[in-house]
Amino acid sequence: MLPIRTPGGTFVPLRQLADIVPSSERYQVRHEGGRRVQTVTVNVASSDIAAFVATAKARVAALVSLPAGTYVAFAGTAQAQIDARRDLLVNTLIAAVGIVLLLSVVTRNWRNLLLVLANLPFAMVGGVLAVLLTGGQLSLGALVGFVTLAGITLRNSIMMISHFEHLVAIDGRDWNAATAIDGASDRLVPIVMTSLVTALGLLPLAVGMDDSGREVEGPMAVVILGGLMTSMVLNLLVLPALALAFGRFGPEQNELTQA
């Protein structure tokens, strides 16, 4: 028997103080910050965890009456996705500001800077269509895909605009329709090959996007594939026309410094 010491210093057996029997009740009482914690876990069958959590919050708020001092906190995968999405958006915004500043230094011309950035909507159109065709869920993987797509698209547009500048400033050609067509033709193979190689590498992830373990990679690949298709076509067809109408190339292009 387990002896228990009383405040007076004597020992009494535990059986005189309490009845101890085996049971199947809770074996652990959790505390956090001095408060009792009861954890309820749920395995969500659908892939839209955020929608499930939003519905659960609304149902709990409407149907569950909690006693004083008690509150409900939702955590786990859904909260982790919200935190990751917020961090991704903040870091993307900071990187976007840095990229625009660097491009302004390189292009030295606000017209050409806008031409480089104009290719971004071309890519986003394909990415948005890809998201809509695959269920319309803007998941964390899809956001990562949009960020990656923006980098690939900017690279292609920089290749195009810099080649126009090379033809005018280095080769001494006049900036006209013939130069724009020749510049786009010269960049046709590099842009198409870059897009196709990237697409072929991402195709297996996009095909198996519903497989277990591809919750991030699958939507990311779908967004990049959709954006690459529209970006490649519009970059080769529309961007030269925009550059011909609004671009400034040659020694007189440094409008940012002159301003």
Coordinates of C-alpha atoms in Angstrom, one line a residue:
M1 CA 0.0 0.0 0.0
L2 CA 1.2 3.5 -0.8
P3 CA 1.6 5.5 2.5
I4 CA 0.5 9.1 2.4
R5 CA 2.0 11.6 4.9
T6 CA -0.4 13.9 6.6
P7 CA 0.3 17.5 7.7
G8 CA 0.7 16.2 11.3
G9 CA 3.5 13.8 10.2
T10 CA 1.7 10.5 10.5
F11 CA 1.3 8.1 7.6
V12 CA -2.0 6.6 6.4
P13 CA -2.6 4.1 3.6
L14 CA -3.9 5.6 0.4
R15 CA -6.9 3.3 0.4
Q16 CA -8.3 5.2 3.4
L17 CA -8.3 8.4 1.4
A18 CA -9.5 7.4 -2.1
D19 CA -10.7 4.5 -4.1
I20 CA -8.4 3.6 -7.0
V21 CA -9.8 1.5 -9.8
P22 CA -8.7 1.0 -13.4
S23 CA -10.7 2.9 -16.1
S24 CA -10.5 4.1 -19.7
E25 CA -10.8 7.8 -19.0
R26 CA -8.4 10.5 -20.0
Y27 CA -4.8 9.5 -19.1
Q28 CA -3.3 13.0 -19.5
V29 CA -4.6 16.4 -18.6
R30 CA -3.0 19.0 -20.8
H31 CA -2.3 22.6 -19.8
E32 CA -1.1 25.6 -21.8
G33 CA -0.5 28.9 -20.2
G34 CA -2.0 27.8 -17.0
R35 CA -5.3 26.8 -18.7
R36 CA -6.8 23.3 -19.4
V37 CA -6.6 22.3 -23.0
Q38 CA -8.8 19.8 -24.8
T39 CA -7.7 18.8 -28.3
V40 CA -10.1 17.7 -31.0
T41 CA -8.5 16.4 -34.2
V42 CA -10.2 16.1 -37.6
N43 CA -8.9 14.4 -40.8
V44 CA -10.3 16.3 -43.7
A45 CA -11.0 14.2 -46.7
S46 CA -11.3 17.1 -49.2
S47 CA -8.3 19.1 -50.3
D48 CA -9.8 22.5 -49.5
I49 CA -8.9 22.6 -45.9
A50 CA -9.4 26.4 -45.7
A51 CA -13.0 26.1 -46.7
F52 CA -13.6 23.4 -44.2
V53 CA -12.1 25.5 -41.4
A54 CA -14.2 28.5 -42.4
T55 CA -17.4 26.4 -42.3
A56 CA -16.4 24.8 -39.0
K57 CA -15.8 28.2 -37.4
A58 CA -19.2 29.4 -38.5
R59 CA -21.0 26.3 -37.3
V60 CA -19.2 26.3 -33.9
A61 CA -20.0 30.0 -33.4
A62 CA -23.6 29.5 -34.2
L63 CA -24.4 26.2 -32.5
V64 CA -21.9 25.8 -29.6
S65 CA -22.4 27.7 -26.4
L66 CA -19.2 27.9 -24.4
P67 CA -19.0 28.5 -20.6
A68 CA -17.2 31.5 -19.2
G69 CA -13.4 31.4 -19.6
T70 CA -13.6 28.9 -22.4
Y71 CA -12.7 29.6 -26.0
V72 CA -12.0 27.7 -29.3
A73 CA -8.8 28.0 -31.3
F74 CA -8.3 26.4 -34.7
A75 CA -4.8 25.3 -35.5
G76 CA -2.9 22.6 -37.4
T77 CA -2.6 22.4 -41.2
A78 CA -5.1 25.2 -42.0
Q79 CA -3.3 27.7 -39.7
A80 CA 0.0 26.7 -41.1
Q81 CA -1.2 27.4 -44.6
I82 CA -2.5 30.8 -43.6
D83 CA 0.8 31.7 -42.0
A84 CA 2.8 30.4 -45.0
R85 CA 0.5 32.3 -47.4
R86 CA 1.0 35.6 -45.5
D87 CA 4.8 35.1 -45.4
L88 CA 4.9 34.3 -49.1
L89 CA 2.9 37.5 -50.0
V90 CA 5.1 39.7 -47.8
N91 CA 8.3 38.3 -49.2
T92 CA 7.0 38.5 -52.7
L93 CA 6.1 42.1 -52.3
I94 CA 9.6 43.0 -51.0
A95 CA 11.2 41.0 -53.8
A96 CA 9.0 42.7 -56.4
V97 CA 10.0 46.2 -55.2
G98 CA 13.7 45.2 -55.5
I99 CA 13.2 43.7 -58.9
V100 CA 11.5 46.8 -60.2
L101 CA 14.4 49.0 -58.9
L102 CA 17.0 46.8 -60.5
L103 CA 15.2 46.8 -63.8
S104 CA 14.9 50.6 -63.7
V105 CA 18.6 50.8 -63.4
V106 CA 19.2 48.3 -66.2
T107 CA 16.7 49.7 -68.7
R108 CA 17.3 53.4 -67.9
N109 CA 14.0 54.1 -69.6
W110 CA 10.6 54.0 -68.1
R111 CA 9.0 53.0 -71.4
N112 CA 11.2 49.9 -71.7
L113 CA 10.7 49.2 -68.0
L114 CA 7.0 49.1 -68.6
L115 CA 7.5 46.9 -71.6
V116 CA 9.4 44.3 -69.5
L117 CA 6.6 44.4 -66.9
A118 CA 3.9 44.2 -69.5
N119 CA 4.6 40.5 -70.1
L120 CA 3.5 39.7 -66.5
P121 CA -0.2 40.0 -67.3
F122 CA 0.3 37.8 -70.4
A123 CA 1.5 35.0 -68.1
M124 CA -1.0 35.6 -65.3
V125 CA -3.9 35.1 -67.8
G126 CA -2.7 31.6 -68.5
G127 CA -2.1 30.9 -64.8
V128 CA -5.6 32.1 -63.8
L129 CA -7.2 30.0 -66.5
A130 CA -5.3 27.0 -65.4
V131 CA -6.5 27.5 -61.8
L132 CA -10.1 27.8 -63.0
L133 CA -9.9 24.7 -65.1
T134 CA -8.6 22.6 -62.3
G135 CA -11.2 23.6 -59.6
G136 CA -10.6 27.3 -58.9
Q137 CA -8.7 26.8 -55.6
L138 CA -6.1 29.4 -55.0
S139 CA -3.9 27.2 -52.8
L140 CA -0.5 27.8 -51.4
G141 CA 1.0 25.8 -54.2
A142 CA -0.8 28.0 -56.8
L143 CA 0.6 31.1 -55.2
V144 CA 4.1 29.7 -55.4
G145 CA 3.4 28.9 -59.0
F146 CA 2.5 32.5 -59.8
V147 CA 5.7 33.8 -58.1
T148 CA 7.8 31.3 -60.1
L149 CA 5.9 32.1 -63.3
A150 CA 6.6 35.8 -62.8
G151 CA 10.4 35.1 -62.7
I152 CA 10.4 33.0 -65.8
T153 CA 8.2 35.6 -67.7
L154 CA 10.4 38.5 -66.7
R155 CA 13.5 36.6 -67.9
N156 CA 11.9 36.1 -71.4
S157 CA 10.8 39.7 -71.7
I158 CA 14.2 40.9 -70.6
M159 CA 15.8 38.7 -73.3
M160 CA 13.5 40.3 -75.9
I161 CA 13.9 43.9 -74.9
S162 CA 17.6 43.7 -74.4
H163 CA 18.0 42.1 -77.9
F164 CA 16.1 45.0 -79.4
E165 CA 18.5 47.4 -77.7
H166 CA 21.5 45.4 -79.0
L167 CA 20.2 45.6 -82.6
V168 CA 19.8 49.3 -82.4
A169 CA 22.7 50.4 -80.2
I170 CA 25.4 47.9 -81.2
D171 CA 24.4 46.8 -84.7
G172 CA 23.4 50.3 -85.7
R173 CA 20.0 49.4 -87.1
D174 CA 17.0 51.8 -87.2
W175 CA 14.2 51.0 -84.9
N176 CA 11.3 50.0 -87.2
A177 CA 9.0 47.1 -88.0
A178 CA 11.8 45.2 -89.8
T179 CA 14.1 45.4 -86.7
A180 CA 11.2 44.4 -84.4
I181 CA 10.4 41.3 -86.5
D182 CA 14.1 40.3 -86.8
G183 CA 14.6 40.7 -83.1
A184 CA 11.5 38.6 -82.3
S185 CA 12.7 35.9 -84.8
D186 CA 16.1 35.8 -83.2
R187 CA 14.6 35.2 -79.7
L188 CA 12.0 32.7 -81.0
V189 CA 14.1 29.6 -80.4
P190 CA 15.6 30.5 -77.0
I191 CA 12.1 31.5 -75.6
V192 CA 10.3 28.5 -77.1
M193 CA 13.0 26.0 -75.9
T194 CA 13.1 27.5 -72.4
S195 CA 9.3 27.3 -72.1
L196 CA 9.1 23.8 -73.6
V197 CA 11.9 22.3 -71.4
T198 CA 10.3 23.8 -68.3
A199 CA 6.9 22.5 -69.3
L200 CA 8.1 19.0 -69.9
G201 CA 9.8 19.0 -66.5
L202 CA 6.6 20.1 -64.7
L203 CA 4.2 18.0 -66.8
P204 CA 4.4 14.8 -64.5
L205 CA 3.7 16.9 -61.4
A206 CA 0.7 18.5 -63.2
V207 CA -0.7 15.2 -64.4
G208 CA -0.5 13.7 -60.9
M209 CA -1.6 16.8 -59.0
D210 CA -4.3 14.9 -57.1
D211 CA -1.9 12.2 -55.8
S212 CA -1.0 12.1 -52.2
G213 CA 2.0 14.3 -51.3
R214 CA 1.6 16.7 -54.2
E215 CA -0.7 19.2 -52.5
V216 CA 1.9 22.0 -53.2
E217 CA 3.8 20.8 -56.2
G218 CA 0.7 19.8 -58.3
P219 CA -1.1 23.2 -58.3
M220 CA 2.3 25.0 -58.7
A221 CA 3.0 23.0 -61.8
V222 CA -0.4 23.6 -63.3
V223 CA -0.1 27.4 -62.8
I224 CA 3.3 27.5 -64.4
L225 CA 2.3 25.4 -67.3
G226 CA -0.8 27.5 -68.1
G227 CA 1.2 30.8 -67.7
L228 CA 4.0 29.6 -69.9
M229 CA 1.7 28.9 -72.8
T230 CA 0.1 32.3 -72.9
S231 CA 3.3 34.1 -72.0
M232 CA 5.3 32.4 -74.7
V233 CA 2.7 33.2 -77.4
L234 CA 2.0 36.7 -76.4
N235 CA 5.7 37.5 -75.7
L236 CA 6.6 36.6 -79.3
L237 CA 3.5 38.2 -80.9
V238 CA 2.3 41.1 -78.8
L239 CA 5.4 42.3 -77.0
P240 CA 7.3 43.2 -80.3
A241 CA 4.2 45.2 -81.4
L242 CA 4.1 47.1 -78.1
A243 CA 7.9 47.7 -78.3
L244 CA 7.5 49.1 -81.8
A245 CA 4.8 51.5 -80.7
F246 CA 6.1 52.6 -77.3
G247 CA 9.8 51.4 -77.0
R248 CA 12.8 53.7 -77.1
F249 CA 16.1 52.1 -78.0
G250 CA 19.5 53.6 -78.8
P251 CA 21.8 56.3 -77.3
E252 CA 18.8 58.6 -76.6
Q253 CA 16.9 56.1 -74.5
N254 CA 18.1 57.2 -71.0
E255 CA 14.9 59.0 -70.0
L256 CA 15.1 58.1 -66.3
T257 CA 18.5 59.9 -65.9
Q258 CA 17.4 62.9 -68.0
A259 CA 14.2 63.2 -66.0

